[in-house]
Amino acid sequence: MFIGNHLSSADGYEIMGKEALKLGGNTFAFFTRNPRGGAVKAHDPEDAARLCRLMEEHHFGKLVAHAPYTLNVCSDKEKIRKFSREAMAEDLRRMEYLPGNYYNFHPGSHVGQGTDAAIPIIAEAINYAVKPEYTTTILLETMAGKGSEVGKSFEELRAIIDLVEYPDRVGVCFDTCHVWDGGYDIVGNLDGVLKTFDDIIGLDRLKAVHFNDSMNVCGSHKDRHQKIGEGEIGAEALKAVAKHPLLKDKPFILETPNDDEGYIKEIEMVRSW
Ligand code: FE
Ligand code: FE
Ligand code: ZN
């Protein structure tokens, strides 16, 4: 299986690949910028090439880069929309130095405009940032639905995809905590949830998994991650996700509250399943 966690990109690309190996991983996620701010970190194409070589050598799965949390392409403020579109476009240009991987982002928060108004704005931003020749697949993350988040249901994600110009450049990242908090019972009926996903979006679009337990109950719309097996989803249900024939070959990214030692243990535990 392909599993890893979020690593810091502050010191460059290759160092993250080495760090992933140290933690027992064979994929990882990283923020393309400071996750809470907008500043761009140093970007060195040669360093990117070194990471590509390391990944090939160690048979890594696809990387799942993450756009910063500050992006909101469907903000009610034009200034934020514009910044977010531009940041996404710039991130995707850089991602081509790590060809063929994933770029995951939160569809955004509509901040009172309403989901129906936000959906075409999100699609427009994707159309602005994606070029047909790109090798990166953009992933819309399934959201917990806290505040005015768009993407809390499979229908909302599908509606965005329906409006994008290059739909084969777009997939979905299935966040177990968010899907659960969003009201999909992956504990009681994982097959049913995946069937619903397939009916509405299509499982061929499910490209990666954010692998988290949740501090809250199904449908809580809270978005508080918990360590694997220590939350309301629990080890047994998460084990079923990790071993599911439709999911087991995807990159699994842990976004659990852990330090390095915790991640080493968690990665080892999930691999042992
Ligand atoms: Fe996320
Ligand atoms: Fe996530
Ligand atoms: Zn989350």
CSV table of N, CA, C and O in Angstrom, one decimal, residues 126-172:
chain,number,residue,atom,x,y,z
A,126,ILE,N,-10.8,26.7,-11.3
A,126,ILE,CA,-10.1,25.5,-11.8
A,126,ILE,C,-9.8,25.7,-13.3
A,126,ILE,O,-8.7,25.5,-13.8
A,127,ASN,N,-10.8,26.2,-14.0
A,127,ASN,CA,-10.6,26.4,-15.5
A,127,ASN,C,-9.5,27.5,-15.7
A,127,ASN,O,-8.8,27.4,-16.7
A,128,TYR,N,-9.4,28.4,-14.8
A,128,TYR,CA,-8.4,29.5,-14.9
A,128,TYR,C,-7.0,28.8,-14.7
A,128,TYR,O,-6.0,29.2,-15.4
A,129,ALA,N,-6.9,27.9,-13.7
A,129,ALA,CA,-5.6,27.4,-13.3
A,129,ALA,C,-5.0,26.2,-14.1
A,129,ALA,O,-3.8,26.0,-14.2
A,130,VAL,N,-6.0,25.4,-14.6
A,130,VAL,CA,-5.6,24.2,-15.2
A,130,VAL,C,-5.3,24.4,-16.7
A,130,VAL,O,-6.1,25.0,-17.4
A,131,LYS,N,-4.2,23.9,-17.2
A,131,LYS,CA,-3.9,23.9,-18.6
A,131,LYS,C,-4.0,22.4,-19.1
A,131,LYS,O,-3.6,21.5,-18.4
A,132,PRO,N,-4.5,22.2,-20.3
A,132,PRO,CA,-4.8,20.9,-20.8
A,132,PRO,C,-3.5,20.0,-20.9
A,132,PRO,O,-3.6,18.8,-20.8
A,133,GLU,N,-2.4,20.7,-21.1
A,133,GLU,CA,-1.1,19.9,-21.2
A,133,GLU,C,-0.5,19.5,-19.8
A,133,GLU,O,0.4,18.7,-19.8
A,134,TYR,N,-1.1,20.0,-18.7
A,134,TYR,CA,-0.6,19.6,-17.4
A,134,TYR,C,-0.8,18.1,-17.2
A,134,TYR,O,-1.7,17.5,-17.6
A,135,THR,N,0.2,17.6,-16.4
A,135,THR,CA,0.1,16.2,-16.0
A,135,THR,C,-0.4,16.0,-14.6
A,135,THR,O,-0.6,14.8,-14.2
A,136,THR,N,-0.6,17.1,-13.9
A,136,THR,CA,-1.1,17.0,-12.5
A,136,THR,C,-2.6,16.8,-12.5
A,136,THR,O,-3.3,17.4,-13.3
A,137,THR,N,-3.1,16.0,-11.6
A,137,THR,CA,-4.6,15.9,-11.4
A,137,THR,C,-5.0,16.7,-10.2
A,137,THR,O,-4.4,16.5,-9.1
A,138,ILE,N,-5.9,17.6,-10.4
A,138,ILE,CA,-6.4,18.4,-9.3
A,138,ILE,C,-7.4,17.6,-8.5
A,138,ILE,O,-8.3,17.0,-9.1
A,139,LEU,N,-7.3,17.6,-7.2
A,139,LEU,CA,-8.3,16.8,-6.4
A,139,LEU,C,-9.1,17.8,-5.5
A,139,LEU,O,-8.6,18.6,-4.8
A,140,LEU,N,-10.4,17.6,-5.6
A,140,LEU,CA,-11.4,18.3,-4.8
A,140,LEU,C,-11.5,17.5,-3.5
A,140,LEU,O,-11.8,16.3,-3.6
A,141,GLU,N,-11.3,18.1,-2.4
A,141,GLU,CA,-11.4,17.3,-1.1
A,141,GLU,C,-12.8,17.3,-0.6
A,141,GLU,O,-13.5,18.3,-0.6
A,142,THR,N,-13.3,16.1,-0.2
A,142,THR,CA,-14.6,16.0,0.5
A,142,THR,C,-14.5,16.7,1.8
A,142,THR,O,-13.6,16.6,2.5
A,143,MET,N,-15.5,17.6,2.1
A,143,MET,CA,-15.4,18.4,3.2
A,143,MET,C,-16.4,18.0,4.3
A,143,MET,O,-17.4,17.4,4.1
A,144,ALA,N,-16.1,18.4,5.6
A,144,ALA,CA,-16.9,18.1,6.7
A,144,ALA,C,-18.2,18.9,6.7
A,144,ALA,O,-19.2,18.5,7.4
A,145,GLY,N,-18.2,20.1,6.1
A,145,GLY,CA,-19.4,20.9,6.1
A,145,GLY,C,-19.4,21.9,7.3
A,145,GLY,O,-20.5,22.3,7.7
A,146,LYS,N,-18.3,22.2,7.8
A,146,LYS,CA,-18.3,23.2,8.9
A,146,LYS,C,-18.4,24.6,8.3
A,146,LYS,O,-17.9,24.8,7.1
A,147,GLY,N,-19.1,25.5,9.0
A,147,GLY,CA,-19.3,26.8,8.4
A,147,GLY,C,-20.0,26.8,7.1
A,147,GLY,O,-21.0,26.1,7.0
A,148,SER,N,-19.5,27.5,6.1
A,148,SER,CA,-20.2,27.5,4.8
A,148,SER,C,-19.4,26.7,3.8
A,148,SER,O,-19.4,27.1,2.6
A,149,GLU,N,-18.7,25.7,4.2
A,149,GLU,CA,-17.9,24.9,3.3
A,149,GLU,C,-18.7,24.3,2.2
A,149,GLU,O,-19.7,23.7,2.4
A,150,VAL,N,-18.1,24.4,1.0
A,150,VAL,CA,-18.7,23.7,-0.2
A,150,VAL,C,-18.0,22.4,-0.4
A,150,VAL,O,-16.7,22.3,-0.2
A,151,GLY,N,-18.7,21.4,-0.8
A,151,GLY,CA,-18.0,20.1,-1.0
A,151,GLY,C,-18.3,19.1,0.1
A,151,GLY,O,-17.6,18.1,0.3
A,152,LYS,N,-19.4,19.4,0.9
A,152,LYS,CA,-19.8,18.5,2.0
A,152,LYS,C,-20.6,17.3,1.6
A,152,LYS,O,-20.8,16.4,2.3
A,153,SER,N,-21.1,17.3,0.3
A,153,SER,CA,-21.8,16.2,-0.2
A,153,SER,C,-21.2,15.8,-1.6
A,153,SER,O,-20.6,16.6,-2.2
A,154,PHE,N,-21.4,14.6,-1.9
A,154,PHE,CA,-20.9,14.1,-3.2
A,154,PHE,C,-21.6,14.9,-4.4
A,154,PHE,O,-20.9,15.1,-5.4
A,155,GLU,N,-22.8,15.3,-4.2
A,155,GLU,CA,-23.5,16.0,-5.2
A,155,GLU,C,-22.9,17.4,-5.5
A,155,GLU,O,-22.8,17.8,-6.6
A,156,GLU,N,-22.4,18.0,-4.4
A,156,GLU,CA,-21.7,19.3,-4.6
A,156,GLU,C,-20.4,19.2,-5.4
A,156,GLU,O,-20.1,20.0,-6.3
A,157,LEU,N,-19.7,18.1,-5.1
A,157,LEU,CA,-18.4,17.9,-5.8
A,157,LEU,C,-18.7,17.6,-7.3
A,157,LEU,O,-18.1,18.1,-8.2
A,158,ARG,N,-19.7,16.8,-7.5
A,158,ARG,CA,-20.1,16.4,-8.9
A,158,ARG,C,-20.5,17.7,-9.7
A,158,ARG,O,-20.2,17.8,-10.8
A,159,ALA,N,-21.3,18.6,-9.0
A,159,ALA,CA,-21.7,19.8,-9.7
A,159,ALA,C,-20.5,20.6,-10.1
A,159,ALA,O,-20.6,21.3,-11.2
A,160,ILE,N,-19.5,20.7,-9.3
A,160,ILE,CA,-18.3,21.4,-9.7
A,160,ILE,C,-17.6,20.7,-10.9
A,160,ILE,O,-17.3,21.4,-11.9
A,161,ILE,N,-17.5,19.4,-10.8
A,161,ILE,CA,-16.8,18.7,-11.9
A,161,ILE,C,-17.6,18.9,-13.2
A,161,ILE,O,-17.0,19.0,-14.3
A,162,ASP,N,-18.9,18.9,-13.1
A,162,ASP,CA,-19.7,19.1,-14.3
A,162,ASP,C,-19.4,20.4,-15.1
A,162,ASP,O,-19.7,20.5,-16.2
A,163,LEU,N,-18.8,21.4,-14.4
A,163,LEU,CA,-18.6,22.7,-15.0
A,163,LEU,C,-17.2,22.9,-15.4
A,163,LEU,O,-16.8,24.0,-15.9
A,164,VAL,N,-16.3,21.9,-15.1
A,164,VAL,CA,-14.9,22.2,-15.5
A,164,VAL,C,-14.6,21.8,-17.0
A,164,VAL,O,-15.3,20.9,-17.5
A,165,GLU,N,-13.7,22.5,-17.5
A,165,GLU,CA,-13.4,22.4,-18.9
A,165,GLU,C,-12.6,21.1,-19.3
A,165,GLU,O,-12.8,20.5,-20.3
A,166,TYR,N,-11.7,20.7,-18.3
A,166,TYR,CA,-10.9,19.5,-18.6
A,166,TYR,C,-11.2,18.5,-17.4
A,166,TYR,O,-10.4,18.3,-16.6
A,167,PRO,N,-12.4,17.8,-17.5
A,167,PRO,CA,-12.8,17.0,-16.4
A,167,PRO,C,-11.8,15.8,-16.1
A,167,PRO,O,-11.7,15.3,-15.0
A,168,ASP,N,-11.1,15.4,-17.1
A,168,ASP,CA,-10.1,14.3,-16.8
A,168,ASP,C,-8.9,14.7,-16.1
A,168,ASP,O,-8.1,13.9,-15.7
A,169,ARG,N,-8.8,16.1,-15.8
A,169,ARG,CA,-7.7,16.6,-15.0
A,169,ARG,C,-8.2,16.7,-13.5
A,169,ARG,O,-7.4,17.2,-12.7
A,170,VAL,N,-9.4,16.3,-13.2
A,170,VAL,CA,-10.0,16.6,-11.9
A,170,VAL,C,-10.4,15.3,-11.3
A,170,VAL,O,-11.1,14.4,-11.9
A,171,GLY,N,-10.1,15.1,-10.0
A,171,GLY,CA,-10.5,13.9,-9.2
A,171,GLY,C,-11.0,14.4,-7.8
A,171,GLY,O,-11.1,15.6,-7.6
A,172,VAL,N,-11.1,13.4,-7.0
A,172,VAL,CA,-11.6,13.7,-5.6
A,172,VAL,C,-10.7,13.0,-4.6
A,172,VAL,O,-10.2,11.9,-4.8
